[in-house]
Amino acid sequence: MTASHAPSASLRQELLERRLRGAGQSRRAADTIAPAPRTGPLPLSFGQHRLWVLDQLQPGGTGYLMSVGLRLHGPLHPDALRRALTALVTRHEILRTRYVVVDGEPAQVIDPPAPVEVAVTDLGGTDRETAQQRLTALLGTPEPVDLAAGPAVRARLVRLADDEHALLLGLHHISSDGWSEGIILRELAALYGAFVADQPSPLAPLPVQYADFAVWQRTRLTGDRLAGQLDYWRDRLAGLTPLELPTDRPRPPVWNPDGGLVTFDVPATVAGRLRELGRAQNATPFMVLLAAFQVLLARYTGQTDIAVGTPAAGRDRLEVHDLVGLFLNTLVLRTNLSGEPSFTDLLARTRETVLAAQSHQDVPFERIVDALSPARDLSRNPLFQTMFLWQESGSAGFEAGGLVGEELSAGPATAKFDLTLGVAEEADGSFSGGVDFPTALFDVATIERLAGHYQQLLTAITTSPDTPVTRL
């Protein structure tokens, strides 16, 4: 977390103690992730297995494709860029891994290192507006990935002018996550800068690879450790019913991933008061903004039992901190808004929910779904229908070898949930937000109104935090 908005020492200590109690014991040397033998089929991690199953149900689907884009300014050395991409894929086995069936089960097949092919699109002779439209289209519509055939990474270099280019990388979520994007950009810059200067790679060898983590996860999450965490989630999520948001159209029988995005801003003055409110209650900005989202959902649905999904980085082990791969886990945060709580009362409930969930985050979401066995429904996500995302200030940049780059975003091409509300912390202290939604369910105008209601709630909370949430 950023230093200025990190939780207090007491909050960090409480979270640590809860995690140790949830695990039943402290970390031991035997828990260390070590290189696994490469003498037989390598298993998928639990998260990978779920995405592989989803891909089997909808082969070639685009719902779990990821695009990483950089707009690069300055003199480009294409050969150095290709070398850097090849070195990156050589360094991270997961970026040259395919997924095949062995004895009826999916397994990871790691291909030997090979030069990365970079497709080139030249838009230098196109007017700027048309070039931007084509660039946005390329970034927003990644090519489907054949998990069995590969390649795991597709690269495209778009020339916009002699000193302006865009690098587009396409991946499948089975091999990457949001944290991994930052690693890719950081290491690509380091490699490119070294190769432009005719220097060797400056990156230290990785202690383990993603397949080693998958083997470790499969052997570690067994027995009493797994049973204790699953018991918590069974109890916590028992009797959970779907959240029924008022939609503009009936829910289709099978989920339609076509998505849209509505953005909004929270001024620095309001954001600052929200931080102050959180500090007074020993709560993080994430907890404050999540509680406000829960209020919004309760007001829209008339329900008081609100479950929201949120991602957990899953990188609390040093061995995987700098490793590309799918470590992201999903936590289900269920809070009861009954009894006319004030916002400060609700924040206390939300804080307790978040800390308890984080102390039981080792068990993968896929195992929780298996354990609870919710009714199968192809029209919605199991256990929760809305997600909340929080991103602290600071993002991965690119500056190396005379190039300066910034990340490109084309907005979501797909929607995985009924609503995904994301809030990011900006350098000036304000918050920027976005609501990702399925166009099969909602009109843009509906989501614009919802985003406005969320902004209004945040302002009201800072003015009257002791007011019952039903009257905010």
Coordinates of C-alpha atoms in Angstrom, one line a residue:
M1 CA 0.0 0.0 0.0
T2 CA 1.1 3.6 -0.4
A3 CA 2.8 4.8 2.7
S4 CA 0.3 7.7 3.3
H5 CA -2.7 5.5 3.2
A6 CA -1.5 2.2 4.7
P7 CA -3.5 0.7 7.5
S8 CA -2.3 1.4 11.0
A9 CA 0.2 -0.8 12.8
S10 CA -2.6 -2.2 14.9
L11 CA -4.7 -3.1 11.9
R12 CA -1.7 -4.8 10.2
Q13 CA -1.0 -6.8 13.4
E14 CA -4.7 -7.8 13.7
L15 CA -4.7 -9.1 10.1
L16 CA -1.5 -11.0 10.7
E17 CA -2.8 -12.7 13.8
R18 CA -6.1 -13.6 12.0
R19 CA -4.2 -15.2 9.1
L20 CA -2.1 -17.2 11.5
R21 CA -5.2 -18.4 13.3
G22 CA -6.9 -19.2 10.0
A23 CA -3.9 -21.3 8.9
G24 CA -3.8 -23.0 12.3
Q25 CA -0.1 -22.5 12.5
S26 CA 2.7 -20.1 11.5
R27 CA 4.7 -20.5 8.2
R28 CA 7.1 -23.4 8.3
A29 CA 10.2 -24.1 6.2
A30 CA 8.3 -27.1 4.8
D31 CA 5.9 -24.6 3.3
T32 CA 8.5 -23.2 1.0
I33 CA 7.8 -23.5 -2.7
A34 CA 10.5 -25.5 -4.4
P35 CA 11.2 -26.5 -8.0
A36 CA 9.1 -29.5 -8.9
P37 CA 10.4 -32.5 -11.0
R38 CA 9.7 -32.1 -14.7
T39 CA 9.5 -35.9 -15.2
G40 CA 5.7 -36.2 -15.7
P41 CA 2.6 -34.2 -16.4
L42 CA 2.4 -30.9 -14.5
P43 CA -0.9 -30.1 -12.9
L44 CA -2.9 -26.9 -13.3
S45 CA -3.4 -24.6 -10.3
F46 CA -7.0 -24.5 -9.0
G47 CA -7.5 -21.1 -10.7
Q48 CA -6.1 -22.4 -14.0
H49 CA -8.3 -25.5 -13.8
R50 CA -11.5 -23.4 -13.5
L51 CA -10.5 -21.2 -16.5
W52 CA -9.6 -24.3 -18.5
V53 CA -13.1 -25.8 -17.8
L54 CA -14.7 -22.5 -18.9
D55 CA -12.7 -22.6 -22.1
Q56 CA -13.9 -26.2 -22.8
L57 CA -17.5 -25.0 -22.4
Q58 CA -16.9 -22.1 -24.8
P59 CA -13.8 -22.8 -26.9
G60 CA -12.2 -19.7 -28.3
G61 CA -14.2 -17.4 -26.1
T62 CA -13.0 -13.9 -25.4
G63 CA -14.3 -13.5 -21.8
Y64 CA -10.9 -14.2 -20.2
L65 CA -8.5 -12.6 -22.7
M66 CA -6.2 -9.9 -21.5
S67 CA -4.7 -7.0 -23.5
V68 CA -1.6 -5.1 -22.4
G69 CA -0.9 -2.0 -24.4
L70 CA 1.9 0.6 -24.4
R71 CA 2.1 3.8 -26.4
L72 CA 5.8 4.4 -26.9
H73 CA 7.4 7.8 -27.6
G74 CA 10.9 8.2 -28.9
P75 CA 13.3 6.3 -31.2
L76 CA 12.5 2.6 -31.3
H77 CA 15.0 -0.2 -31.8
P78 CA 12.8 -3.1 -33.1
D79 CA 15.5 -5.8 -32.8
A80 CA 16.1 -4.9 -29.2
L81 CA 12.3 -5.0 -28.5
R82 CA 12.1 -8.5 -30.1
R83 CA 15.0 -9.6 -28.0
A84 CA 13.4 -8.2 -24.9
L85 CA 10.1 -10.0 -25.6
T86 CA 12.0 -13.3 -26.3
A87 CA 14.0 -12.9 -23.1
L88 CA 10.8 -12.2 -21.1
V89 CA 9.0 -15.3 -22.4
T90 CA 12.2 -17.4 -21.9
R91 CA 12.4 -16.2 -18.3
H92 CA 8.7 -17.0 -17.4
E93 CA 7.8 -20.5 -18.3
I94 CA 4.1 -19.7 -18.0
L95 CA 4.4 -17.5 -21.1
R96 CA 5.3 -20.5 -23.2
T97 CA 2.9 -23.0 -21.6
R98 CA 0.2 -24.9 -23.4
Y99 CA -2.7 -26.9 -21.8
V100 CA -3.4 -30.5 -23.0
V101 CA -5.3 -33.5 -21.7
V102 CA -3.2 -36.3 -20.3
D103 CA -5.0 -39.4 -19.0
G104 CA -8.3 -37.5 -18.9
E105 CA -6.9 -34.5 -16.9
P106 CA -5.6 -31.1 -18.1
A107 CA -1.8 -30.7 -17.7
Q108 CA 0.7 -28.0 -18.4
V109 CA 3.1 -28.5 -21.3
I110 CA 6.1 -26.1 -21.2
D111 CA 7.5 -25.4 -24.6
P112 CA 11.3 -24.7 -25.0
P113 CA 12.3 -21.1 -25.5
A114 CA 11.9 -19.7 -29.0
P115 CA 12.0 -16.3 -30.6
V116 CA 8.8 -14.3 -30.1
E117 CA 7.1 -13.4 -33.4
V118 CA 6.0 -9.7 -33.5
A119 CA 3.3 -8.8 -36.0
V120 CA 3.7 -5.3 -37.4
T121 CA 0.9 -2.9 -38.4
D122 CA 2.0 0.4 -40.1
L123 CA -0.5 3.3 -39.6
G124 CA 2.1 6.0 -40.2
G125 CA 0.4 7.1 -43.4
T126 CA -3.1 7.3 -41.8
D127 CA -4.6 10.5 -40.3
R128 CA -4.3 10.6 -36.6
E129 CA -8.0 10.1 -35.8
T130 CA -8.3 7.1 -38.0
A131 CA -5.1 5.6 -36.6
Q132 CA -6.4 6.0 -33.1
Q133 CA -9.6 4.3 -34.0
R134 CA -7.8 1.4 -35.5
L135 CA -5.4 1.2 -32.5
T136 CA -8.3 1.1 -30.1
A137 CA -10.0 -1.6 -32.2
L138 CA -6.8 -3.7 -32.1
L139 CA -6.4 -3.3 -28.4
G140 CA -10.1 -4.0 -27.6
T141 CA -10.5 -7.1 -29.7
P142 CA -7.6 -9.5 -28.9
E143 CA -7.4 -12.7 -31.0
P144 CA -8.8 -15.9 -29.3
V145 CA -6.1 -18.1 -27.7
D146 CA -6.1 -21.9 -28.4
L147 CA -4.9 -23.1 -25.0
A148 CA -3.8 -26.5 -26.4
A149 CA -1.9 -25.1 -29.5
G150 CA -0.6 -21.8 -28.2
P151 CA 1.2 -19.5 -28.4
A152 CA 0.4 -18.1 -24.9
V153 CA 1.5 -14.6 -25.9
R154 CA 0.8 -12.6 -29.0
A155 CA 2.7 -9.5 -29.8
R156 CA 1.9 -6.7 -32.2
L157 CA 3.9 -3.5 -32.9
V158 CA 1.9 -0.6 -34.4
R159 CA 3.8 2.2 -36.1
L160 CA 2.0 5.5 -35.7
A161 CA 4.9 7.8 -36.7
D162 CA 8.7 7.6 -36.9
D163 CA 9.0 8.3 -33.1
E164 CA 5.6 7.0 -31.9
H165 CA 4.6 3.3 -31.7
A166 CA 2.2 1.1 -29.7
L167 CA 3.1 -2.3 -28.4
L168 CA 0.1 -4.7 -27.9
L169 CA 0.4 -7.9 -26.0
G170 CA -2.4 -10.5 -25.9
L171 CA -2.6 -13.1 -23.2
H172 CA -5.2 -15.5 -21.7
H173 CA -6.1 -15.0 -18.0
I174 CA -5.0 -18.7 -17.4
S175 CA -1.4 -17.5 -17.7
S176 CA -1.5 -14.0 -16.2
D177 CA -3.3 -11.5 -13.9
G178 CA -3.4 -7.8 -13.2
W179 CA -0.3 -8.0 -10.9
S180 CA 1.5 -9.9 -13.7
E181 CA 0.9 -7.0 -16.1
G182 CA 3.0 -4.8 -13.9
I183 CA 5.8 -7.4 -13.8
I184 CA 5.7 -7.7 -17.6
L185 CA 6.0 -4.0 -18.2
R186 CA 8.7 -3.5 -15.6
E187 CA 10.9 -6.4 -16.8
L188 CA 10.3 -5.5 -20.5
A189 CA 11.7 -2.0 -19.8
A190 CA 14.7 -3.4 -18.0
L191 CA 15.5 -5.9 -20.8
Y192 CA 14.9 -3.4 -23.6
G193 CA 17.2 -0.8 -22.0
A194 CA 19.9 -3.3 -21.5
F195 CA 19.8 -4.7 -25.0
V196 CA 19.7 -1.2 -26.6
A197 CA 23.0 -0.5 -24.6
D198 CA 24.4 -3.9 -25.8
Q199 CA 24.4 -5.2 -22.2
P200 CA 23.2 -8.6 -20.8
S201 CA 20.0 -9.0 -19.0
P202 CA 20.0 -7.3 -15.6
L203 CA 17.3 -9.5 -14.1
A204 CA 18.2 -12.0 -11.4
P205 CA 17.2 -15.6 -12.0
L206 CA 13.7 -16.6 -10.7
P207 CA 13.8 -19.0 -7.8
V208 CA 10.7 -21.0 -9.0
Q209 CA 8.3 -21.1 -11.9
Y210 CA 4.5 -21.0 -12.0
A211 CA 4.3 -24.8 -12.5
D212 CA 6.2 -25.2 -9.2
F213 CA 3.6 -23.1 -7.5
A214 CA 0.8 -25.2 -9.0
V215 CA 2.4 -28.4 -7.7
W216 CA 2.9 -26.8 -4.3
Q217 CA -0.7 -25.6 -4.1
R218 CA -2.1 -29.0 -5.0
T219 CA 0.0 -30.7 -2.3
R220 CA -0.4 -28.0 0.4
L221 CA -4.1 -27.4 0.3
T222 CA -5.1 -30.8 1.7
G223 CA -6.2 -32.3 5.0
D224 CA -6.8 -30.2 8.0
R225 CA -5.5 -27.0 6.5
L226 CA -8.0 -27.2 3.6
A227 CA -10.8 -28.5 5.8
G228 CA -10.5 -25.6 8.4
Q229 CA -10.7 -22.9 5.7
L230 CA -13.5 -24.6 3.9
D231 CA -15.5 -24.9 7.1
Y232 CA -15.2 -21.1 7.6
W233 CA -16.5 -20.4 4.1
R234 CA -19.3 -23.0 4.3
D235 CA -20.5 -21.3 7.5
R236 CA -20.0 -17.8 6.2
L237 CA -21.8 -18.2 2.9
A238 CA -24.6 -20.7 3.9
G239 CA -28.0 -19.7 2.7
L240 CA -26.7 -17.0 0.3
T241 CA -29.2 -15.9 -2.3
P242 CA -28.5 -14.1 -5.6
L243 CA -28.6 -10.4 -5.7
E244 CA -31.4 -9.2 -7.9
L245 CA -30.6 -5.9 -9.5
P246 CA -33.4 -4.2 -11.4
T247 CA -32.3 -4.6 -15.1
D248 CA -33.4 -3.0 -18.3
R249 CA -33.9 -6.4 -20.0
P250 CA -34.6 -9.9 -18.8
R251 CA -31.6 -12.0 -18.0
P252 CA -30.6 -14.2 -20.9
P253 CA -30.5 -18.0 -20.2
V254 CA -26.8 -18.1 -20.9
W255 CA -24.4 -15.3 -19.8
N256 CA -23.6 -12.8 -22.6
P257 CA -20.2 -11.3 -22.0
D258 CA -20.6 -8.2 -24.2
G259 CA -19.8 -5.2 -22.0
G260 CA -19.7 -1.5 -21.6
L261 CA -18.0 1.0 -19.3
V262 CA -19.2 4.2 -17.5
T263 CA -16.5 6.3 -15.8
F264 CA -16.8 8.9 -13.0
D265 CA -14.7 10.9 -10.6
V266 CA -14.6 11.7 -6.9
P267 CA -13.1 15.1 -6.1
A268 CA -10.0 15.2 -3.9
T269 CA -11.9 17.1 -1.2
V270 CA -14.5 14.2 -0.9
A271 CA -11.8 11.6 -1.3
G272 CA -9.8 13.2 1.5
R273 CA -12.8 13.2 3.9
L274 CA -13.5 9.5 3.1
R275 CA -9.9 8.7 4.0
E276 CA -10.2 10.7 7.3
L277 CA -13.4 8.8 8.1
G278 CA -11.6 5.5 7.5
R279 CA -8.7 6.4 9.7
A280 CA -11.0 7.4 12.5
Q281 CA -12.6 3.9 12.3
N282 CA -9.2 2.1 11.7
A283 CA -10.5 1.1 8.3
T284 CA -8.8 1.3 4.9
P285 CA -10.1 3.3 1.9
F286 CA -11.0 0.0 0.3
M287 CA -13.3 -0.8 3.3
V288 CA -15.0 2.6 3.2
L289 CA -15.6 2.5 -0.6
L290 CA -16.8 -1.1 -0.4
A291 CA -19.3 -0.3 2.4
A292 CA -20.6 2.6 0.3
F293 CA -21.0 0.2 -2.6
Q294 CA -22.9 -2.2 -0.4
V295 CA -25.3 0.6 0.6
L296 CA -25.9 1.3 -3.1
L297 CA -26.7 -2.3 -3.8
A298 CA -29.0 -2.6 -0.9
R299 CA -30.9 0.6 -2.0
Y300 CA -31.2 -0.7 -5.6
T301 CA -32.3 -4.2 -4.7
G302 CA -34.2 -3.8 -1.4
Q303 CA -32.1 -6.7 0.0
T304 CA -30.0 -6.5 3.2
D305 CA -27.9 -9.6 2.7
I306 CA -25.3 -8.3 0.3
A307 CA -22.4 -10.4 -1.1
V308 CA -19.7 -8.7 -3.2
G309 CA -16.7 -10.4 -4.8
T310 CA -13.2 -8.8 -4.7
P311 CA -9.8 -10.0 -5.9
A312 CA -7.0 -10.9 -3.6
A313 CA -3.5 -10.8 -5.1
G314 CA -2.5 -14.2 -3.7
R315 CA 1.2 -13.2 -3.5
D316 CA 1.9 -13.2 0.2
R317 CA 4.9 -15.6 -0.4
L318 CA 8.2 -14.1 -1.4
E319 CA 8.9 -16.8 -4.0
V320 CA 6.0 -15.7 -6.3
H321 CA 6.2 -12.0 -5.8
D322 CA 7.9 -11.3 -9.1
L323 CA 6.5 -14.3 -11.0
V324 CA 4.1 -13.9 -14.0
G325 CA 1.1 -16.2 -13.6
L326 CA -2.5 -16.5 -12.3
F327 CA -2.2 -16.1 -8.5
L328 CA -5.3 -13.9 -8.2
N329 CA -8.0 -15.3 -5.9
T330 CA -11.5 -14.1 -5.4
L331 CA -13.0 -13.4 -1.9
V332 CA -16.7 -13.2 -1.3
L333 CA -17.5 -10.4 1.2
R334 CA -20.9 -10.9 2.7
T335 CA -22.3 -8.2 4.9
N336 CA -25.7 -7.8 6.6
L337 CA -27.2 -4.4 6.4
S338 CA -30.3 -5.1 8.5
G339 CA -31.2 -3.3 11.7
E340 CA -31.0 0.3 10.4
P341 CA -27.2 0.7 10.9
S342 CA -25.5 4.0 10.5
F343 CA -22.7 4.2 8.0
T344 CA -20.1 4.0 10.8
D345 CA -21.8 0.9 12.2
L346 CA -21.9 -0.7 8.7
L347 CA -18.2 0.2 8.2
A348 CA -17.4 -1.7 11.4
R349 CA -19.3 -4.7 10.0
T350 CA -17.6 -4.4 6.7
R351 CA -14.2 -4.1 8.3
E352 CA -14.8 -7.3 10.3
T353 CA -15.9 -9.1 7.1
V354 CA -12.8 -8.0 5.1
L355 CA -10.4 -9.0 7.9
A356 CA -12.0 -12.4 8.4
A357 CA -12.0 -13.1 4.7
Q358 CA -8.4 -12.1 4.3
S359 CA -7.4 -14.4 7.1
H360 CA -9.0 -17.3 5.2
Q361 CA -7.9 -16.4 1.7
D362 CA -5.7 -19.4 1.1
V363 CA -8.5 -21.6 -0.2
P364 CA -9.2 -20.9 -3.9
F365 CA -12.6 -19.6 -4.9
E366 CA -13.0 -22.7 -7.1
R367 CA -12.8 -25.0 -4.1
I368 CA -15.3 -22.9 -2.2
V369 CA -17.8 -23.2 -5.1
D370 CA -17.3 -26.9 -5.2
A371 CA -17.8 -27.2 -1.5
L372 CA -21.0 -25.1 -1.4
S373 CA -22.3 -26.6 -4.7
P374 CA -24.7 -23.7 -5.5
A375 CA -27.5 -24.4 -8.1
R376 CA -26.0 -24.4 -11.6
D377 CA -27.0 -21.3 -13.4
L378 CA -25.4 -20.4 -16.8
S379 CA -26.9 -16.9 -16.7
R380 CA -24.9 -15.6 -13.7
N381 CA -21.7 -16.0 -11.6
P382 CA -21.9 -18.4 -8.6
L383 CA -22.1 -17.0 -5.1
F384 CA -21.9 -13.3 -6.1
Q385 CA -23.1 -11.1 -9.0
T386 CA -21.2 -7.9 -8.3
M387 CA -17.5 -7.2 -7.9
F388 CA -15.6 -4.3 -6.3
L389 CA -12.0 -3.4 -7.3
W390 CA -9.6 -1.0 -5.6
Q391 CA -6.3 0.3 -6.9
E392 CA -4.0 2.4 -5.0
S393 CA -1.9 5.2 -6.5
G394 CA 0.9 4.4 -8.8
S395 CA 0.9 2.3 -11.9
A396 CA 3.5 0.6 -14.0
G397 CA 5.2 2.9 -16.5
F398 CA 7.9 2.3 -19.2
E399 CA 11.1 4.3 -19.6
A400 CA 14.2 2.7 -21.2
G401 CA 16.6 3.1 -24.0
G402 CA 15.3 6.5 -25.0
L403 CA 11.7 5.4 -25.0
V404 CA 9.0 6.7 -22.7
G405 CA 5.7 4.9 -22.6
E406 CA 2.3 4.9 -21.0
E407 CA -0.3 2.2 -20.7
L408 CA -3.1 2.1 -23.1
S409 CA -6.7 1.2 -22.2
A410 CA -9.5 0.5 -24.6
G411 CA -12.2 -0.1 -22.0
P412 CA -13.7 -3.5 -21.4
A413 CA -14.8 -5.6 -24.3
T414 CA -16.4 -8.1 -22.0
A415 CA -18.3 -8.2 -18.7
K416 CA -18.0 -11.1 -16.2
F417 CA -20.5 -9.9 -13.6
D418 CA -23.8 -8.0 -13.4
L419 CA -21.7 -5.0 -12.2
T420 CA -18.1 -4.4 -11.5
L421 CA -17.3 -1.2 -9.7
G422 CA -13.7 -0.1 -9.7
V423 CA -12.1 2.8 -7.9
A424 CA -8.5 4.0 -8.3
E425 CA -6.5 6.5 -6.3
E426 CA -5.0 9.3 -8.4
A427 CA -1.8 11.3 -7.7
D428 CA -3.7 14.5 -6.9
G429 CA -5.7 12.7 -4.1
S430 CA -8.9 12.3 -6.0
F431 CA -10.5 9.0 -7.0
S432 CA -11.4 7.9 -10.5
G433 CA -14.0 5.2 -11.0
G434 CA -15.6 3.0 -13.5
V435 CA -18.6 0.7 -13.7
D436 CA -18.2 -2.3 -16.0
F437 CA -21.6 -3.8 -17.0
P438 CA -23.2 -6.3 -19.4
T439 CA -25.0 -4.6 -22.3
A440 CA -27.4 -7.6 -22.4
L441 CA -28.8 -6.4 -19.0
F442 CA -28.3 -2.6 -18.8
D443 CA -28.5 0.5 -20.9
V444 CA -25.7 3.1 -20.6
A445 CA -28.1 5.6 -19.2
T446 CA -29.0 3.3 -16.3
I447 CA -25.4 2.8 -15.3
E448 CA -24.7 6.5 -15.6
R449 CA -27.5 7.1 -13.2
L450 CA -26.1 4.4 -10.8
A451 CA -22.6 5.9 -10.9
G452 CA -24.1 9.3 -10.1
H453 CA -26.0 7.8 -7.1
Y454 CA -22.7 6.3 -5.9
Q455 CA -21.0 9.7 -6.1
Q456 CA -23.9 11.2 -4.2
L457 CA -23.7 8.5 -1.5
L458 CA -20.0 9.2 -1.0
T459 CA -20.6 12.9 -0.5
A460 CA -23.5 12.2 1.9
I461 CA -21.4 9.7 3.9
T462 CA -18.7 12.3 4.6
T463 CA -21.3 14.8 5.7
S464 CA -23.4 12.5 7.9
P465 CA -21.6 9.2 8.7
D466 CA -23.9 8.6 11.7
T467 CA -27.1 8.7 9.6
P468 CA -28.9 5.4 9.0
V469 CA -27.8 4.1 5.6
T470 CA -31.4 3.8 4.5
R471 CA -31.7 7.6 4.8
L472 CA -28.4 8.7 3.3

